[in-house]
Short mmCIF file of C-alpha atoms and ligand atoms in Angstrom, two decimals:
data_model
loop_
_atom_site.label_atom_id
_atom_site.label_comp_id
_atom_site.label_asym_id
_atom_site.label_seq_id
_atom_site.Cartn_x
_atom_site.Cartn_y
_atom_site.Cartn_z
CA UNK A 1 23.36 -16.32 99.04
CA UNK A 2 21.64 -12.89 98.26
CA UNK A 3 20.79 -12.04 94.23
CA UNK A 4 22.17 -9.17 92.52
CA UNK A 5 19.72 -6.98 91.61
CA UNK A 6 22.22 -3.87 91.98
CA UNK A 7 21.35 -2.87 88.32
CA UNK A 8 18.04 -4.35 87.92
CA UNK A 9 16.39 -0.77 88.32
CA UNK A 10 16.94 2.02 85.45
CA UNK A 11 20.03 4.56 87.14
CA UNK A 12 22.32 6.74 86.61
CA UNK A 13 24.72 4.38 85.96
CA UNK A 14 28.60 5.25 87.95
CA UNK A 15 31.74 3.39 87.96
CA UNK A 16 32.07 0.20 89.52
CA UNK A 17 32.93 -0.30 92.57
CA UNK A 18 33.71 -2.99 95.29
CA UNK A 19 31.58 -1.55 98.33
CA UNK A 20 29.32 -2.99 100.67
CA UNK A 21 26.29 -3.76 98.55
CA UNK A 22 28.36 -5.54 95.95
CA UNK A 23 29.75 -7.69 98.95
CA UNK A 24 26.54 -8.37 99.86
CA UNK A 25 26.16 -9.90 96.19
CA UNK A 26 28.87 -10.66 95.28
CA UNK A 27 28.83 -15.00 95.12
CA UNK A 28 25.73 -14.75 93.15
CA UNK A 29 27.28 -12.16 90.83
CA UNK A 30 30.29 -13.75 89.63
CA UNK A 31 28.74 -16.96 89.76
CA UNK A 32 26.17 -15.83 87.23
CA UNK A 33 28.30 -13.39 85.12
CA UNK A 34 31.54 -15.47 84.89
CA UNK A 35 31.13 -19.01 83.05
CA UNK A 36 33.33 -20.75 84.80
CA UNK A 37 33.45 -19.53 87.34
CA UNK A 38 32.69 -22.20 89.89
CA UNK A 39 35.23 -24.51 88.02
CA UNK A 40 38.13 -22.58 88.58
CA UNK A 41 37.58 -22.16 91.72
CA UNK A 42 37.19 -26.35 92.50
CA UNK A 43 40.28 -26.68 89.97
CA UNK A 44 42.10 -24.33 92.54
CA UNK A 45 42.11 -26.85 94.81
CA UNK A 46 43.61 -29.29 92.84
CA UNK A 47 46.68 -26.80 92.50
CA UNK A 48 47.09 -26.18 95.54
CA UNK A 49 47.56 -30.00 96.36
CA UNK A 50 49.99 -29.88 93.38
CA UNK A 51 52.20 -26.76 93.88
CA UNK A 52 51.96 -26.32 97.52
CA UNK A 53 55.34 -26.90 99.70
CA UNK A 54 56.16 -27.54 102.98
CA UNK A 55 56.24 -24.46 104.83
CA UNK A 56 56.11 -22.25 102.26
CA UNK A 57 53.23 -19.21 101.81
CA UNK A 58 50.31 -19.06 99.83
CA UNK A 59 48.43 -16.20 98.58
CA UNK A 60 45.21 -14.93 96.74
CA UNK A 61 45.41 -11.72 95.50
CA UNK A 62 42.05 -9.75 94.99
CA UNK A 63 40.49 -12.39 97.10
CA UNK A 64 36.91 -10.77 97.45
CA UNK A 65 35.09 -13.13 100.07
CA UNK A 66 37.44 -16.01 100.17
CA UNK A 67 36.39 -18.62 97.74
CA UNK A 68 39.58 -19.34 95.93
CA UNK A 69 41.31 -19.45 99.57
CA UNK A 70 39.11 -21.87 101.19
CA UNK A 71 38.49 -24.11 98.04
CA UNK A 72 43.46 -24.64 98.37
CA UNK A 73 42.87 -24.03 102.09
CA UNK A 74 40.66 -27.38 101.91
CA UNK A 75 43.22 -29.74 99.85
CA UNK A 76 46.51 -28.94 101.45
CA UNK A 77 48.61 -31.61 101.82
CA UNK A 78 50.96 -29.18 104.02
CA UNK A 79 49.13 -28.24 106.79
CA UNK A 80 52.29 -26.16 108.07
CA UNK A 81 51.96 -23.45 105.26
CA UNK A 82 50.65 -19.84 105.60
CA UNK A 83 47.82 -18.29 103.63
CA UNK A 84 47.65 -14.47 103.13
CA UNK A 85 44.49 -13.56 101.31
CA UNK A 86 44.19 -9.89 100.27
CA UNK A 87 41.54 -7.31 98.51
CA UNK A 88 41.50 -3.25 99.12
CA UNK A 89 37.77 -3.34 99.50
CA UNK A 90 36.98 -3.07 103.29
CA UNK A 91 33.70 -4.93 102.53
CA UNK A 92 35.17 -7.89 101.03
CA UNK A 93 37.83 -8.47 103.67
CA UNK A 94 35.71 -8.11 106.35
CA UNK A 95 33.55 -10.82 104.87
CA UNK A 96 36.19 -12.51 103.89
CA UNK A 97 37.44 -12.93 107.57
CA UNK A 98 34.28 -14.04 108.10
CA UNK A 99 33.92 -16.82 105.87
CA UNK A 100 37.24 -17.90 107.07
CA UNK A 101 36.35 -18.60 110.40
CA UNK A 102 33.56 -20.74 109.88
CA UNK A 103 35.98 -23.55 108.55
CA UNK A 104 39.08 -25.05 110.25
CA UNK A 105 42.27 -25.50 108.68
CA UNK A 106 45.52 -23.90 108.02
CA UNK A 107 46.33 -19.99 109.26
CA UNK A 108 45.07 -17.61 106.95
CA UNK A 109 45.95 -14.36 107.10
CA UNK A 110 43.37 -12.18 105.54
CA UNK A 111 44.52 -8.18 105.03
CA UNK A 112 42.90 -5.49 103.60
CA UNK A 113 45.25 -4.08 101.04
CA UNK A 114 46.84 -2.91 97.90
CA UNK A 115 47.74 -5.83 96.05
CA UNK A 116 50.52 -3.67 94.51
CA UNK A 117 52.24 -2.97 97.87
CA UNK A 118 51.88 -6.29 98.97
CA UNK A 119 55.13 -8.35 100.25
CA UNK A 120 55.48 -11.56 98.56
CA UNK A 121 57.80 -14.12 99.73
CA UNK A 122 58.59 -17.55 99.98
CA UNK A 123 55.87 -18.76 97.66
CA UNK A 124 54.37 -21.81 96.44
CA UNK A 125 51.12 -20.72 94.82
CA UNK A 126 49.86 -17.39 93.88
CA UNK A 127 46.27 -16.86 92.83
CA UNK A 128 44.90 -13.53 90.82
CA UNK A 129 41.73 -15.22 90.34
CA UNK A 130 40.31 -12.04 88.08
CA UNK A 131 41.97 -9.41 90.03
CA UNK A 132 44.62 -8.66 87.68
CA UNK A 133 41.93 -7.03 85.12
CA UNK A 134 40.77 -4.24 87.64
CA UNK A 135 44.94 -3.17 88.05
CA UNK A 136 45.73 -0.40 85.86
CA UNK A 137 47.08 -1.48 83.00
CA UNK A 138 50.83 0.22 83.48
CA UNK A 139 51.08 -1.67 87.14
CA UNK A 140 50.43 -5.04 86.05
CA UNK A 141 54.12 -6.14 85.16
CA UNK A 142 55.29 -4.58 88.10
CA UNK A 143 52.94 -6.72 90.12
CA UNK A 144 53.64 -10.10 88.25
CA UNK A 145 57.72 -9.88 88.52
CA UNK A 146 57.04 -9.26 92.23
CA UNK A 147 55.33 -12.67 92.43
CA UNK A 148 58.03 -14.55 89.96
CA UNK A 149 60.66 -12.94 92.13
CA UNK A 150 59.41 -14.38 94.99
CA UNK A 151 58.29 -17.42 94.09
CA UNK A 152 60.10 -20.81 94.96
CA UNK A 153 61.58 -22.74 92.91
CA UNK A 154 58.72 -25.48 91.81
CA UNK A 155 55.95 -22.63 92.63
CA UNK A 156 53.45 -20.88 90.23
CA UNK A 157 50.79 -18.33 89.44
CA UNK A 158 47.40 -18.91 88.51
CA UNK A 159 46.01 -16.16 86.61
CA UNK A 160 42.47 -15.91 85.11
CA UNK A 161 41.18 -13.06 83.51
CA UNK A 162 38.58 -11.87 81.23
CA UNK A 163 40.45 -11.60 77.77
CA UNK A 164 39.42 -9.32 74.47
CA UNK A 165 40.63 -10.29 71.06
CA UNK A 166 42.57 -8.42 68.15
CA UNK A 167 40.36 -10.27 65.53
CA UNK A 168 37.03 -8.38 66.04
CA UNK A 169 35.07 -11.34 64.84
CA UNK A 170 36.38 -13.50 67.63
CA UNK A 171 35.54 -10.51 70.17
CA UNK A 172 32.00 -10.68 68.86
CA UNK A 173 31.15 -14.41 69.18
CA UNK A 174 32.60 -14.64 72.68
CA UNK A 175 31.03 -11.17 74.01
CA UNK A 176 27.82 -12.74 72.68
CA UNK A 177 28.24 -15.93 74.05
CA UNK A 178 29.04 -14.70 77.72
CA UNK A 179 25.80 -12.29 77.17
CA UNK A 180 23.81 -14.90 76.36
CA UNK A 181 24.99 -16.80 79.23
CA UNK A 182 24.31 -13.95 81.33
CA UNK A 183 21.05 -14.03 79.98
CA UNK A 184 20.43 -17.84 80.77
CA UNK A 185 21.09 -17.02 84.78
CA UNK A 186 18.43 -14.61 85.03
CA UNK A 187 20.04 -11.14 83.92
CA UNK A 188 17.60 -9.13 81.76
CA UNK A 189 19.13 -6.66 79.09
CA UNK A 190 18.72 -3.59 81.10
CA UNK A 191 20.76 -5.35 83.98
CA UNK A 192 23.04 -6.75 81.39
CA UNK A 193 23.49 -3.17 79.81
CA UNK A 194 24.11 -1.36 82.81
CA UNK A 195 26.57 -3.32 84.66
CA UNK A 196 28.47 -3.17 81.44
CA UNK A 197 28.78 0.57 81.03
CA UNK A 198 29.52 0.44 84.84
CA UNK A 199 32.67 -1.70 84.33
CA UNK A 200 33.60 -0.24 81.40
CA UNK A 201 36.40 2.39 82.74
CA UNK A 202 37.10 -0.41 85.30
CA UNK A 203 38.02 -3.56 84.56
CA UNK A 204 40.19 -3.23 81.51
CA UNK A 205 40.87 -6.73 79.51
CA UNK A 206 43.90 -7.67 77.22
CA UNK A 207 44.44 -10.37 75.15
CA UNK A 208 45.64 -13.96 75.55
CA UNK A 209 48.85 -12.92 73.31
CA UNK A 210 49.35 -9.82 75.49
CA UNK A 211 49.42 -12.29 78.92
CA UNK A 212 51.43 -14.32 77.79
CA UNK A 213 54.19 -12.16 76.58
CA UNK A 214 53.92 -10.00 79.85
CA UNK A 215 54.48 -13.70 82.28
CA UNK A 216 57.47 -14.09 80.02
CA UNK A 217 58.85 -10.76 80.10
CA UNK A 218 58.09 -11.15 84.52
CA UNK A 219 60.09 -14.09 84.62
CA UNK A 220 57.92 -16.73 84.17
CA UNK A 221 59.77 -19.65 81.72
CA UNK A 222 56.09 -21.56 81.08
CA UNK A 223 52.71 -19.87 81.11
CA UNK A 224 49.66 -22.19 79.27
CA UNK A 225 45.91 -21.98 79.28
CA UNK A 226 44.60 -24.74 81.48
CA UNK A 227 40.82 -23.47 81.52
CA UNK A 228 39.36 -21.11 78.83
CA UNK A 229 35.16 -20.84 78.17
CA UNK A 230 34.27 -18.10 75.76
CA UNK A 231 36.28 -14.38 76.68
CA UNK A 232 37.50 -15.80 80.23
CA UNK A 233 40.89 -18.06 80.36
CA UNK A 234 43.31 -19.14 83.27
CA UNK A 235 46.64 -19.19 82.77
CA UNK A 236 49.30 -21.48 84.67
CA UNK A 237 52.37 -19.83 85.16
CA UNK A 238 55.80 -21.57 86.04
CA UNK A 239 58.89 -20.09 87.12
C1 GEK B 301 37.40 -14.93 93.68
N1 GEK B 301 39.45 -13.67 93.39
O1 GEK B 301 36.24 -15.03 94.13
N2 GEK B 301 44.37 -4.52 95.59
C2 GEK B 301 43.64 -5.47 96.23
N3 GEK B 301 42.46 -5.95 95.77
C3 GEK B 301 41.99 -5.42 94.62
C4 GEK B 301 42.68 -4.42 93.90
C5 GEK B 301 43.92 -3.97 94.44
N4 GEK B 301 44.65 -3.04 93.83
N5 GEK B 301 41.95 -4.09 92.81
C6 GEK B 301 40.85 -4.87 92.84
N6 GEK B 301 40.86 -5.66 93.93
C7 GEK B 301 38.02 -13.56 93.65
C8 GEK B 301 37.32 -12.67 92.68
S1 GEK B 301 36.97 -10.01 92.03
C9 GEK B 301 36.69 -10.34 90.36
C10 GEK B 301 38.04 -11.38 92.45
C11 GEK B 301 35.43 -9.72 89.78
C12 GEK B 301 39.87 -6.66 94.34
C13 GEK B 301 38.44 -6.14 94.39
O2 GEK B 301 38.15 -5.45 95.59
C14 GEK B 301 37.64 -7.43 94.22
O3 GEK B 301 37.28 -7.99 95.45
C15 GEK B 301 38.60 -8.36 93.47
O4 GEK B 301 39.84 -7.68 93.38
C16 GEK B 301 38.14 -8.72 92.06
O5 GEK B 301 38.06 -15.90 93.27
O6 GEK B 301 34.70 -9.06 90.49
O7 GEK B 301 35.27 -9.96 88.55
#
């Protein structure tokens, strides 16, 4: 795994994007920047034993290089499903494919694409494992009633997300703690600094409250934390 030192040097800091050198990074990046992180993604697997049905698709939206699909793809009980696993950054679905590859199991289909455009159907388990947060803000309904539409009966959505909070002494504490998390893995201030005003304009959080009400509004009857460690929370989300 290669270490992100993409903002380690003092720059002329640019929005974020996901390109080729951040794909190159990208494992050791969210690992080390999203507490969590590496919990979710085991805790995937669990739903996928849970939620997924007998030939019935599976998808993970915003998939970057293909952990959350591997981690259900390795616990399916129903090895006659279909996996579509899908992220508009050329770099990340090429890699993805990649890392696909190397392990047997059920068909995954790995496209690179617009999440927004993307045809959902027959669904068991949908994953937006931190995707949802880069969508602008107005598409994100949209997006989520497509998915309850098209979800079958039994199925559901696992959403996490990097969440902000109305009371601003709330926002404080948890902003601190994920910094000095941040800190703990190796990021210095500069690093820390940088990347932030990066994804600034970029990845745009909400809060829990505002998640919540917007599953509800999709079509989604139940929607509860299940994992939450300072400012980042998954969601399960039932039809
Ligand atoms: C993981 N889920 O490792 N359409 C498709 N992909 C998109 C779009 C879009 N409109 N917008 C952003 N992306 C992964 C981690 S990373 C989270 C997800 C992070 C993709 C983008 O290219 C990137 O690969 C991914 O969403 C977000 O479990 O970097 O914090």
């Amino acid at each position: 795994m290669s270490q992100d030192t993409i903002y380690s040097k003092q720059q002329n800091v640019v929005d974020f994007v996901f390109d080729e050198n951040v794909a190159n990074v990208f494992s050791d990046m969210i690992r080390r920047s999203v507490p969590g992180y590496e919990s979710i993604i085991t805790m995937l697997g669990v739903f996928a034993e849970q939620y997924v049905q007998d030939s019935s698709n599976v998808y993970d939206l915003g998939c970057s290089l293909g952990a959350a699909t591997l981690s259900m793809r390795s616990r399916l009980l129903h090895k006659n499903c279909t996996m579509f696993a899908i992220d508009n950054s050329v770099a990340m679905a090429e890699r993805c494919r990649q890392n696909i590859g190397l392990q047997q199991g059920p068909e995954v289909n790995v496209s690179c694409a617009d999440i927004r455009e993307a045809k959902i159907e027959s669904a068991s388990l949908v994953v937006l494992n931190f995707t949802l947060q880069f969508l602008p803000v107005e598409n994100r309904t949209a997006l989520l009633t497509n998915i309850a539409d098209n979800l079958l009966p039994g199925g559901a959505l696992v959403l996490s997300e990097k969440i902000t909070f109305e009371d601003a002494g709330e926002c404080a504490l948890n902003d601190g703690l994920q910094l000095a998390f941040k800190k703990a893995n190796g990021y210095s201030e500069l690093e820390i600094a940088q990347k932030r005003s990066a994804i600034e304009n970029v990845l745009i959080p909400e809060t829990l409250g505002v998640h919540l009400e917007r599953l509800k509004s999709a079509g989604f009857s139940q929607a509860q934390v299940w994992f939450q460690c300072f400012n980042f929370v998954s969601i399960i989300a039932i039809k």
